[in-house]
PDB file of C-alpha atoms in Angstrom:
ATOM      1  CA  MET A   3      58.559  75.953  80.143  1.00 76.00           C
ATOM      2  CA  LEU A   4      55.839  75.414  83.079  1.00 86.00           C
ATOM      3  CA  THR A   5      55.191  72.052  84.614  1.00 93.00           C
ATOM      4  CA  ALA A   6      52.339  71.940  86.916  1.00 94.00           C
ATOM      5  CA  THR A   7      51.990  68.485  89.277  1.00 95.00           C
ATOM      6  CA  GLU A   8      48.499  67.907  90.986  1.00 93.00           C
ATOM      7  CA  LEU A   9      49.418  67.035  94.439  1.00 92.00           C
ATOM      8  CA  GLN A  10      46.007  67.279  96.698  1.00 88.00           C
ATOM      9  CA  SER A  11      42.590  67.073  95.039  1.00 87.00           C
ATOM     10  CA  GLY A  12      38.901  68.047  96.458  1.00 84.00           C
ATOM     11  CA  PRO A  13      37.711  71.376  97.821  1.00 83.00           C
ATOM     12  CA  VAL A  14      41.432  72.363  98.076  1.00 89.00           C
ATOM     13  CA  GLN A  15      43.243  71.248  94.938  1.00 94.00           C
ATOM     14  CA  VAL A  16      47.265  71.804  95.474  1.00 95.00           C
ATOM     15  CA  VAL A  17      49.320  72.213  92.502  1.00 96.00           C
ATOM     16  CA  ASP A  18      53.159  72.058  92.251  1.00 97.00           C
ATOM     17  CA  TYR A  19      54.191  74.688  89.539  1.00 96.00           C
ATOM     18  CA  ARG A  20      57.672  74.808  88.307  1.00 95.00           C
ATOM     19  CA  CYS A  21      58.818  77.277  85.616  1.00 93.00           C
ATOM     20  CA  THR A  22      62.320  77.429  83.742  1.00 90.00           C
ATOM     21  CA  SER A  23      61.101  80.839  82.005  1.00 87.00           C
ATOM     22  CA  ASN A  24      64.061  83.650  81.539  1.00 84.00           C
ATOM     23  CA  PRO A  25      64.263  86.961  80.171  1.00 84.00           C
ATOM     24  CA  GLU A  26      64.534  85.807  76.917  1.00 85.00           C
ATOM     25  CA  ASP A  27      61.172  84.282  76.698  1.00 87.00           C
ATOM     26  CA  GLN A  28      58.330  85.881  75.697  1.00 89.00           C
ATOM     27  CA  PRO A  29      55.591  86.206  77.992  1.00 89.00           C
ATOM     28  CA  TYR A  30      51.953  85.229  76.917  1.00 91.00           C
ATOM     29  CA  PRO A  31      48.608  85.806  78.478  1.00 95.00           C
ATOM     30  CA  GLU A  32      46.968  83.369  80.595  1.00 96.00           C
ATOM     31  CA  LEU A  33      43.594  82.823  82.534  1.00 97.00           C
ATOM     32  CA  HIS A  34      42.515  82.271  86.411  1.00 97.00           C
ATOM     33  CA  GLU A  35      40.052  79.784  85.876  1.00 95.00           C
ATOM     34  CA  GLY A  36      39.281  79.817  89.770  1.00 95.00           C
ATOM     35  CA  TYR A  37      40.012  81.256  93.069  1.00 96.00           C
ATOM     36  CA  SER A  38      43.561  80.481  94.152  1.00 96.00           C
ATOM     37  CA  VAL A  39      46.538  81.460  96.642  1.00 97.00           C
ATOM     38  CA  ALA A  40      50.035  80.560  95.471  1.00 97.00           C
ATOM     39  CA  TYR A  41      53.317  80.530  97.690  1.00 98.00           C
ATOM     40  CA  VAL A  42      56.039  81.365  95.957  1.00 97.00           C
ATOM     41  CA  ARG A  43      58.868  78.913  97.106  1.00 94.00           C
ATOM     42  CA  LYS A  44      61.587  79.927  95.113  1.00 92.00           C
ATOM     43  CA  GLY A  45      62.969  82.315  92.353  1.00 92.00           C
ATOM     44  CA  SER A  46      61.086  85.586  91.445  1.00 93.00           C
ATOM     45  CA  PHE A  47      58.954  86.569  88.720  1.00 93.00           C
ATOM     46  CA  GLY A  48      56.890  89.835  87.620  1.00 94.00           C
ATOM     47  CA  TYR A  49      53.015  89.490  87.992  1.00 96.00           C
ATOM     48  CA  ARG A  50      50.853  91.876  85.746  1.00 96.00           C
ATOM     49  CA  VAL A  51      47.046  91.473  86.263  1.00 96.00           C
ATOM     50  CA  ARG A  52      44.206  94.311  85.895  1.00 94.00           C
ATOM     51  CA  GLY A  53      46.659  96.789  85.067  1.00 93.00           C
ATOM     52  CA  ALA A  54      48.926  96.369  88.137  1.00 93.00           C
ATOM     53  CA  SER A  55      52.264  95.108  88.504  1.00 92.00           C
ATOM     54  CA  TYR A  56      53.639  92.953  91.238  1.00 94.00           C
ATOM     55  CA  GLU A  57      57.290  91.845  91.928  1.00 93.00           C
ATOM     56  CA  LEU A  58      57.281  88.459  93.557  1.00 95.00           C
ATOM     57  CA  VAL A  59      60.227  86.962  95.370  1.00 94.00           C
ATOM     58  CA  ALA A  60      60.312  83.915  97.907  1.00 94.00           C
ATOM     59  CA  GLY A  61      57.922  84.232 100.231  1.00 96.00           C
ATOM     60  CA  SER A  62      55.578  86.212  98.427  1.00 97.00           C
ATOM     61  CA  VAL A  63      51.757  85.286  97.677  1.00 98.00           C
ATOM     62  CA  LEU A  64      50.152  85.430  94.093  1.00 97.00           C
ATOM     63  CA  VAL A  65      45.964  85.700  94.302  1.00 97.00           C
ATOM     64  CA  GLY A  66      44.161  84.359  91.473  1.00 96.00           C
ATOM     65  CA  ARG A  67      40.476  85.458  90.880  1.00 95.00           C
ATOM     66  CA  PRO A  68      38.264  83.634  88.078  1.00 96.00           C
ATOM     67  CA  GLY A  69      38.118  85.550  84.730  1.00 96.00           C
ATOM     68  CA  ASP A  70      41.097  87.457  85.531  1.00 97.00           C
ATOM     69  CA  GLU A  71      43.675  87.573  82.625  1.00 97.00           C
ATOM     70  CA  PHE A  72      47.386  87.899  83.706  1.00 97.00           C
ATOM     71  CA  LEU A  73      50.878  87.966  82.710  1.00 95.00           C
ATOM     72  CA  CYS A  74      53.927  86.338  84.497  1.00 94.00           C
ATOM     73  CA  THR A  75      57.432  88.072  83.472  1.00 91.00           C
ATOM     74  CA  HIS A  76      60.965  86.985  84.468  1.00 88.00           C
ATOM     75  CA  ASP A  77      62.818  90.242  83.650  1.00 83.00           C
ATOM     76  CA  HIS A  78      65.061  90.185  86.823  1.00 72.00           C
ATOM     77  CA  HIS A  79      65.815  86.198  87.519  1.00 63.00           C
ATOM     78  CA  VAL A  80      67.590  83.806  85.129  1.00 65.00           C
ATOM     79  CA  CYS A  81      66.602  80.781  87.053  1.00 71.00           C
ATOM     80  CA  GLY A  82      62.700  80.551  86.555  1.00 80.00           C
ATOM     81  CA  ASP A  83      60.656  80.101  89.896  1.00 92.00           C
ATOM     82  CA  GLU A  84      58.660  77.283  91.882  1.00 95.00           C
ATOM     83  CA  CYS A  85      55.148  77.982  93.538  1.00 97.00           C
ATOM     84  CA  LEU A  86      52.767  75.793  95.429  1.00 97.00           C
ATOM     85  CA  ALA A  87      49.345  76.886  94.715  1.00 97.00           C
ATOM     86  CA  PHE A  88      46.122  76.233  96.506  1.00 96.00           C
ATOM     87  CA  HIS A  89      43.246  76.283  94.029  1.00 96.00           C
ATOM     88  CA  LEU A  90      39.646  76.831  96.332  1.00 93.00           C
ATOM     89  CA  SER A  91      36.716  75.389  95.109  1.00 90.00           C
ATOM     90  CA  GLU A  92      33.233  77.762  95.555  1.00 88.00           C
ATOM     91  CA  ALA A  93      32.202  75.679  98.773  1.00 84.00           C
ATOM     92  CA  CYS A  94      35.761  76.621 100.010  1.00 85.00           C
ATOM     93  CA  ILE A  95      35.334  80.371  98.951  1.00 89.00           C
ATOM     94  CA  ALA A  96      32.113  80.235 100.748  1.00 86.00           C
ATOM     95  CA  ALA A  97      32.936  79.088 103.838  1.00 82.00           C
ATOM     96  CA  LEU A  98      35.871  81.181 104.243  1.00 85.00           C
ATOM     97  CA  GLY A  99      34.267  84.354 103.278  1.00 80.00           C
ATOM     98  CA  GLY A 100      35.931  87.353 102.843  1.00 73.00           C
ATOM     99  CA  ALA A 101      35.077  90.276 100.540  1.00 76.00           C
ATOM    100  CA  GLU A 102      35.817  90.385  96.625  1.00 81.00           C
ATOM    101  CA  ARG A 103      38.300  92.983  97.244  1.00 85.00           C
ATOM    102  CA  ILE A 104      40.237  90.329  98.864  1.00 91.00           C
ATOM    103  CA  TRP A 105      40.511  88.103  96.096  1.00 93.00           C
ATOM    104  CA  SER A 106      41.639  91.164  93.948  1.00 92.00           C
ATOM    105  CA  SER A 107      44.522  91.894  95.915  1.00 92.00           C
ATOM    106  CA  GLY A 108      47.042  90.501  92.918  1.00 95.00           C
ATOM    107  CA  GLY A 109      50.197  89.810  94.768  1.00 95.00           C
ATOM    108  CA  LEU A 110      51.495  90.010  98.240  1.00 95.00           C
ATOM    109  CA  PRO A 111      54.612  90.885 100.005  1.00 94.00           C
ATOM    110  CA  PRO A 112      56.127  88.387 102.112  1.00 95.00           C
ATOM    111  CA  LEU A 113      54.223  88.086 105.314  1.00 95.00           C
ATOM    112  CA  PRO A 114      55.599  85.969 108.156  1.00 94.00           C
ATOM    113  CA  GLU A 115      51.991  84.387 109.187  1.00 92.00           C
ATOM    114  CA  LEU A 116      51.610  83.261 105.642  1.00 95.00           C
ATOM    115  CA  MET A 117      55.318  82.210 104.933  1.00 95.00           C
ATOM    116  CA  VAL A 118      55.746  79.748 107.691  1.00 94.00           C
ATOM    117  CA  LEU A 119      52.166  78.013 106.966  1.00 93.00           C
ATOM    118  CA  GLY A 120      53.788  78.187 102.978  1.00 95.00           C
ATOM    119  CA  GLU A 121      56.889  76.352 104.189  1.00 94.00           C
ATOM    120  CA  LEU A 122      54.866  73.745 106.408  1.00 93.00           C
ATOM    121  CA  ALA A 123      52.692  73.079 103.363  1.00 93.00           C
ATOM    122  CA  GLN A 124      55.826  72.371 101.180  1.00 93.00           C
ATOM    123  CA  THR A 125      57.192  69.999 103.463  1.00 91.00           C
ATOM    124  CA  VAL A 126      54.042  68.023 103.527  1.00 90.00           C
ATOM    125  CA  ALA A 127      53.827  68.182  99.564  1.00 91.00           C
ATOM    126  CA  GLU A 128      57.251  66.891  99.744  1.00 89.00           C
ATOM    127  CA  GLY A 129      56.053  63.874 101.777  1.00 86.00           C
ATOM    128  CA  ARG A 130      58.666  64.940 104.689  1.00 85.00           C
ATOM    129  CA  SER A 131      55.720  65.377 107.334  1.00 84.00           C
ATOM    130  CA  ASP A 132      52.709  63.580 108.085  1.00 78.00           C
ATOM    131  CA  ALA A 133      50.092  66.809 108.593  1.00 80.00           C
ATOM    132  CA  GLY A 134      47.339  66.689 105.814  1.00 81.00           C
ATOM    133  CA  LEU A 135      47.905  68.674 102.794  1.00 87.00           C
ATOM    134  CA  ASP A 136      44.541  69.674 102.389  1.00 82.00           C
ATOM    135  CA  GLU A 137      44.288  70.989 106.133  1.00 80.00           C
ATOM    136  CA  VAL A 138      47.220  73.088 105.801  1.00 88.00           C
ATOM    137  CA  GLY A 139      46.180  74.606 102.501  1.00 89.00           C
ATOM    138  CA  MET A 140      42.873  75.256 104.433  1.00 85.00           C
ATOM    139  CA  CYS A 141      44.710  77.106 107.089  1.00 86.00           C
ATOM    140  CA  PHE A 142      46.737  79.021 104.477  1.00 93.00           C
ATOM    141  CA  ALA A 143      43.662  80.179 102.952  1.00 92.00           C
ATOM    142  CA  ASN A 144      41.912  81.188 106.070  1.00 89.00           C
ATOM    143  CA  ARG A 145      44.778  82.907 107.479  1.00 91.00           C
ATOM    144  CA  PHE A 146      45.218  84.962 104.015  1.00 95.00           C
ATOM    145  CA  VAL A 147      41.759  86.147 104.255  1.00 93.00           C
ATOM    146  CA  GLU A 148      41.866  86.966 108.054  1.00 89.00           C
ATOM    147  CA  LEU A 149      44.897  89.156 106.902  1.00 91.00           C
ATOM    148  CA  MET A 150      43.792  90.653 104.079  1.00 91.00           C
ATOM    149  CA  ALA A 151      40.410  91.566 105.569  1.00 87.00           C
ATOM    150  CA  GLY A 152      42.514  94.419 107.632  1.00 77.00           C
ATOM    151  CA  ARG A 153      44.882  95.375 104.913  1.00 68.00           C
ATOM    152  CA  LYS A 154      45.264  97.761 102.105  1.00 57.00           C
ATOM    153  CA  HIS A 155      47.863  97.354  99.863  1.00 52.00           C
ATOM    154  CA  ALA A 156      48.540  98.652  96.203  1.00 54.00           C
ATOM    155  CA  PRO A 157      51.423  98.376  94.201  1.00 54.00           C
ATOM    156  CA  GLN A 158      53.297 101.670  93.342  1.00 61.00           C
ATOM    157  CA  ALA A 159      54.839 102.851  90.258  1.00 65.00           C
ATOM    158  CA  THR A 160      58.585 101.971  89.777  1.00 75.00           C
ATOM    159  CA  THR A 161      60.773 101.748  86.690  1.00 81.00           C
ATOM    160  CA  GLY A 162      62.559  98.432  85.542  1.00 83.00           C
ATOM    161  CA  PRO A 163      66.003  98.970  86.889  1.00 86.00           C
ATOM    162  CA  ASP A 164      64.481  99.436  90.190  1.00 88.00           C
ATOM    163  CA  ARG A 165      62.583  96.515  89.996  1.00 89.00           C
ATOM    164  CA  ARG A 166      65.508  94.120  89.352  1.00 90.00           C
ATOM    165  CA  ARG A 167      67.751  96.104  92.057  1.00 92.00           C
ATOM    166  CA  ALA A 168      65.026  95.430  94.857  1.00 94.00           C
ATOM    167  CA  VAL A 169      64.240  91.475  93.563  1.00 94.00           C
ATOM    168  CA  GLU A 170      68.495  91.023  93.396  1.00 94.00           C
ATOM    169  CA  ALA A 171      68.596  92.623  97.077  1.00 96.00           C
ATOM    170  CA  ALA A 172      65.952  90.285  98.164  1.00 96.00           C
ATOM    171  CA  MET A 173      67.379  87.406  96.753  1.00 95.00           C
ATOM    172  CA  TRP A 174      70.907  88.374  98.332  1.00 96.00           C
ATOM    173  CA  ILE A 175      69.308  88.992 101.661  1.00 96.00           C
ATOM    174  CA  ALA A 176      67.533  85.371 101.441  1.00 95.00           C
ATOM    175  CA  ALA A 177      71.049  83.746 100.606  1.00 95.00           C
ATOM    176  CA  HIS A 178      73.132  85.414 103.549  1.00 96.00           C
ATOM    177  CA  ALA A 179      70.101  85.450 106.022  1.00 97.00           C
ATOM    178  CA  PRO A 180      71.677  83.249 108.595  1.00 96.00           C
ATOM    179  CA  GLN A 181      74.220  86.159 108.829  1.00 95.00           C
ATOM    180  CA  ASP A 182      74.506  89.656 110.501  1.00 93.00           C
ATOM    181  CA  ILE A 183      73.173  91.672 107.667  1.00 93.00           C
ATOM    182  CA  SER A 184      72.731  95.301 108.542  1.00 91.00           C
ATOM    183  CA  LEU A 185      71.019  98.125 106.404  1.00 91.00           C
ATOM    184  CA  ASP A 186      74.238  99.587 105.361  1.00 91.00           C
ATOM    185  CA  ASN A 187      75.485  96.091 104.244  1.00 91.00           C
ATOM    186  CA  ALA A 188      72.293  95.428 101.746  1.00 93.00           C
ATOM    187  CA  ALA A 189      72.401  99.139 100.813  1.00 93.00           C
ATOM    188  CA  ALA A 190      76.071  98.762  99.649  1.00 93.00           C
ATOM    189  CA  GLU A 191      75.746  95.172  97.906  1.00 93.00           C
ATOM    190  CA  ALA A 192      72.767  96.917  95.801  1.00 92.00           C
ATOM    191  CA  GLY A 193      75.368 100.083  95.085  1.00 92.00           C
ATOM    192  CA  LEU A 194      72.882 102.539  96.664  1.00 90.00           C
ATOM    193  CA  SER A 195      72.791 104.872  99.971  1.00 91.00           C
ATOM    194  CA  PRO A 196      70.908 103.001 102.852  1.00 90.00           C
ATOM    195  CA  PHE A 197      68.018 105.786 102.730  1.00 87.00           C
ATOM    196  CA  HIS A 198      67.841 105.326  98.990  1.00 90.00           C
ATOM    197  CA  PHE A 199      67.952 101.725  99.106  1.00 92.00           C
ATOM    198  CA  LEU A 200      65.130 101.487 102.212  1.00 90.00           C
ATOM    199  CA  ARG A 201      62.758 103.492 100.010  1.00 89.00           C
ATOM    200  CA  LEU A 202      63.362 101.561  96.907  1.00 92.00           C
ATOM    201  CA  PHE A 203      63.149  98.267  98.273  1.00 94.00           C
ATOM    202  CA  SER A 204      59.757  99.248 100.372  1.00 91.00           C
ATOM    203  CA  ARG A 205      57.991 100.585  97.369  1.00 91.00           C
ATOM    204  CA  VAL A 206      58.979  97.353  95.254  1.00 92.00           C
ATOM    205  CA  LEU A 207      58.386  94.580  97.755  1.00 92.00           C
ATOM    206  CA  GLY A 208      56.195  95.927  99.977  1.00 89.00           C
ATOM    207  CA  VAL A 209      58.425  95.558 103.383  1.00 92.00           C
ATOM    208  CA  THR A 210      61.516  96.656 104.566  1.00 91.00           C
ATOM    209  CA  PRO A 211      64.777  95.004 104.216  1.00 94.00           C
ATOM    210  CA  HIS A 212      65.032  94.150 107.900  1.00 93.00           C
ATOM    211  CA  GLN A 213      61.308  92.656 107.546  1.00 93.00           C
ATOM    212  CA  TYR A 214      62.504  90.346 104.858  1.00 95.00           C
ATOM    213  CA  LEU A 215      65.433  89.314 106.517  1.00 96.00           C
ATOM    214  CA  VAL A 216      63.467  88.529 109.711  1.00 95.00           C
ATOM    215  CA  ARG A 217      60.712  86.407 107.196  1.00 95.00           C
ATOM    216  CA  SER A 218      63.518  84.777 105.310  1.00 96.00           C
ATOM    217  CA  ARG A 219      64.870  83.679 108.868  1.00 97.00           C
ATOM    218  CA  LEU A 220      61.512  82.437 109.791  1.00 96.00           C
ATOM    219  CA  ARG A 221      60.907  80.788 106.304  1.00 95.00           C
ATOM    220  CA  HIS A 222      64.022  78.652 107.119  1.00 96.00           C
ATOM    221  CA  ALA A 223      63.153  77.775 110.383  1.00 97.00           C
ATOM    222  CA  ALA A 224      59.387  76.470 109.677  1.00 95.00           C
ATOM    223  CA  ARG A 225      61.318  74.242 107.221  1.00 94.00           C
ATOM    224  CA  LEU A 226      63.931  72.918 109.723  1.00 95.00           C
ATOM    225  CA  LEU A 227      61.124  72.644 112.444  1.00 94.00           C
ATOM    226  CA  ALA A 228      59.071  70.556 109.959  1.00 91.00           C
ATOM    227  CA  ASP A 229      61.790  68.446 108.523  1.00 85.00           C
ATOM    228  CA  ASP A 230      64.635  68.170 111.191  1.00 79.00           C
ATOM    229  CA  GLY A 231      64.918  66.922 114.778  1.00 84.00           C
ATOM    230  CA  ARG A 232      67.585  69.254 116.002  1.00 90.00           C
ATOM    231  CA  PRO A 233      66.859  71.435 119.124  1.00 95.00           C
ATOM    232  CA  VAL A 234      64.814  74.923 118.900  1.00 96.00           C
ATOM    233  CA  THR A 235      67.687  76.578 120.125  1.00 96.00           C
ATOM    234  CA  ASP A 236      69.954  75.155 117.427  1.00 97.00           C
ATOM    235  CA  VAL A 237      67.135  75.988 114.927  1.00 97.00           C
ATOM    236  CA  ALA A 238      67.029  79.509 116.009  1.00 97.00           C
ATOM    237  CA  TYR A 239      70.849  80.420 115.822  1.00 97.00           C
ATOM    238  CA  ASP A 240      71.494  78.202 112.792  1.00 97.00           C
ATOM    239  CA  VAL A 241      68.643  80.692 110.827  1.00 97.00           C
ATOM    240  CA  GLY A 242      70.352  83.813 112.234  1.00 97.00           C
ATOM    241  CA  PHE A 243      68.588  84.875 115.732  1.00 96.00           C
ATOM    242  CA  ALA A 244      71.119  85.594 118.511  1.00 92.00           C
ATOM    243  CA  ASP A 245      68.551  85.054 121.019  1.00 92.00           C
ATOM    244  CA  LEU A 246      66.220  82.035 121.684  1.00 95.00           C
ATOM    245  CA  SER A 247      63.726  83.930 123.318  1.00 94.00           C
ATOM    246  CA  ASN A 248      63.509  86.521 120.702  1.00 93.00           C
ATOM    247  CA  PHE A 249      63.010  83.716 117.999  1.00 96.00           C
ATOM    248  CA  VAL A 250      60.427  81.733 120.048  1.00 96.00           C
ATOM    249  CA  ARG A 251      58.303  85.319 120.478  1.00 94.00           C
ATOM    250  CA  THR A 252      59.033  86.189 116.765  1.00 95.00           C
ATOM    251  CA  PHE A 253      57.894  82.721 115.484  1.00 96.00           C
ATOM    252  CA  HIS A 254      54.800  82.584 117.561  1.00 94.00           C
ATOM    253  CA  ARG A 255      53.397  85.971 116.316  1.00 92.00           C
ATOM    254  CA  ALA A 256      54.031  84.722 112.746  1.00 92.00           C
ATOM    255  CA  ALA A 257      52.691  81.267 113.036  1.00 90.00           C
ATOM    256  CA  GLY A 258      50.027  81.523 116.156  1.00 86.00           C
ATOM    257  CA  VAL A 259      51.687  78.676 117.785  1.00 88.00           C
ATOM    258  CA  SER A 260      55.352  77.993 119.361  1.00 93.00           C
ATOM    259  CA  PRO A 261      58.028  76.234 117.736  1.00 95.00           C
ATOM    260  CA  LEU A 262      57.613  73.061 119.257  1.00 94.00           C
ATOM    261  CA  ALA A 263      53.624  73.133 118.801  1.00 91.00           C
ATOM    262  CA  PHE A 264      54.721  74.133 114.889  1.00 92.00           C
ATOM    263  CA  ARG A 265      56.821  71.088 114.826  1.00 92.00           C
ATOM    264  CA  ARG A 266      54.090  68.674 116.372  1.00 89.00           C
ATOM    265  CA  ALA A 267      51.992  69.730 113.683  1.00 86.00           C
ATOM    266  CA  ALA A 268      54.283  68.914 110.826  1.00 87.00           C
ATOM    267  CA  LYS A 269      54.573  65.726 112.636  1.00 84.00           C
ATOM    268  CA  GLY A 270      50.912  65.153 112.335  1.00 77.00           C
ATOM    269  CA  ASP A 271      49.112  66.488 115.614  1.00 73.00           C
ATOM    270  CA  ARG A 272      46.128  68.252 114.141  1.00 66.00           C
ATOM    271  CA  LYS A 273      44.963  69.462 117.528  1.00 70.00           C
ATOM    272  CA  ILE A 274      47.054  72.837 116.695  1.00 59.00           C
ATOM    273  CA  PHE A 275      45.598  73.752 113.359  1.00 61.00           C
ATOM    274  CA  GLN A 276      43.275  76.827 113.604  1.00 54.00           C
ATOM    275  CA  GLU A 277      40.120  76.535 115.296  1.00 53.00           C
ATOM    276  CA  ARG A 278      37.953  78.096 112.486  1.00 48.00           C
ATOM    277  CA  ILE A 279      39.262  75.724 109.956  1.00 56.00           C
ATOM    278  CA  ALA A 280      37.616  72.643 112.390  1.00 56.00           C
ATOM    279  CA  SER A 281      34.435  75.040 112.822  1.00 55.00           C
ATOM    280  CA  LEU A 282      34.237  75.280 108.782  1.00 54.00           C
ATOM    281  CA  LEU A 283      34.498  71.312 108.600  1.00 51.00           C
ATOM    282  CA  ASP A 284      32.132  70.247 111.522  1.00 57.00           C
ATOM    283  CA  ASP A 285      29.417  72.496 110.819  1.00 54.00           C
ATOM    284  CA  GLY A 286      29.062  71.099 107.099  1.00 50.00           C
ATOM    285  CA  ARG A 287      29.474  73.992 104.971  1.00 51.00           C
ATOM    286  CA  LEU A 288      32.574  72.479 103.410  1.00 52.00           C
ATOM    287  CA  THR A 289      32.712  69.114 102.918  1.00 46.00           C
ATOM    288  CA  THR A 290      36.252  67.025 101.925  1.00 42.00           C
ATOM    289  CA  GLN A 291      36.840  63.551 100.662  1.00 40.00           C
ATOM    290  CA  ARG A 292      38.070  62.214 104.073  1.00 36.00           C
ATOM    291  CA  THR A 293      37.113  63.539 107.169  1.00 32.00           C
ATOM    292  CA  PRO A 294      40.128  65.376 108.937  1.00 34.00           C
ATOM    293  CA  SER A 295      40.320  64.793 113.350  1.00 30.00           C
ATOM    294  CA  CYS A 296      40.486  68.222 113.728  1.00 30.00           C
ATOM    295  CA  MET A 297      41.798  70.961 115.945  1.00 27.00           C
ATOM    296  CA  THR A 298      40.826  72.709 119.165  1.00 28.00           C
ATOM    297  CA  THR A 299      42.652  75.889 119.732  1.00 30.00           C
ATOM    298  CA  LEU A 300      46.046  77.441 119.348  1.00 31.00           C
ATOM    299  CA  GLU A 301      48.547  77.187 121.873  1.00 34.00           C
TER     300      GLU A 301
END
């Protein structure tokens, strides 16, 4: 069963999708009616589009293109999934730019640059941040276009058991991310040698186990920074970083701003949103139902 709740209308329509399907449910074809990027915040599912297959886990991104028929499958997870989707108007697409291949990318592995913005958007959607949901959605879409402009990604053929093992391993890593997890630990949990586990995980999900571990920690940190007043040092240690300076560098590299600046954004300080979004709004190429007071530059 799929439920969809509209959270924001306008050039960026934001919809909260919650699916309770399980492996016993028969998938059915659906159709993308417009351009969209959807952040997977919970669970996992398979995404089949244009003959390609993707396994999406928490932190992944589903990319929709108008006219594309797709299937969502739930072979490897019995608890369903949740996504926060940004549906983009034609004016928004024209303002963002990007080659057609970008909007044909299907599914993306968890990328830190998108995960931290996805978690911020989720916090806004839940009413626990004063940031503008349309602004964060535009930032998310813009960052997606920027990343994909220089990225080549194609899914590789894998078997059903391989995909199940990789997805289950990713969920185990995400659940235990604050702990000290080594490649040996994760491989043992999956019942594979470290070498075969690394190769399998990377082939199915598009990232290495360590990359997914770090990005799971960043995803959790983004939620805490947006929704919690504890010191940045405590956030770093609570999510699994043993060194504060390493956390600050890693978070800044992913978000484009420092942890403190990210927290200010969550509290409604719009000056730290991306400069490009401001220019898109200010030069008249994109109109909104309300005019945000935007943004100068990143710290």
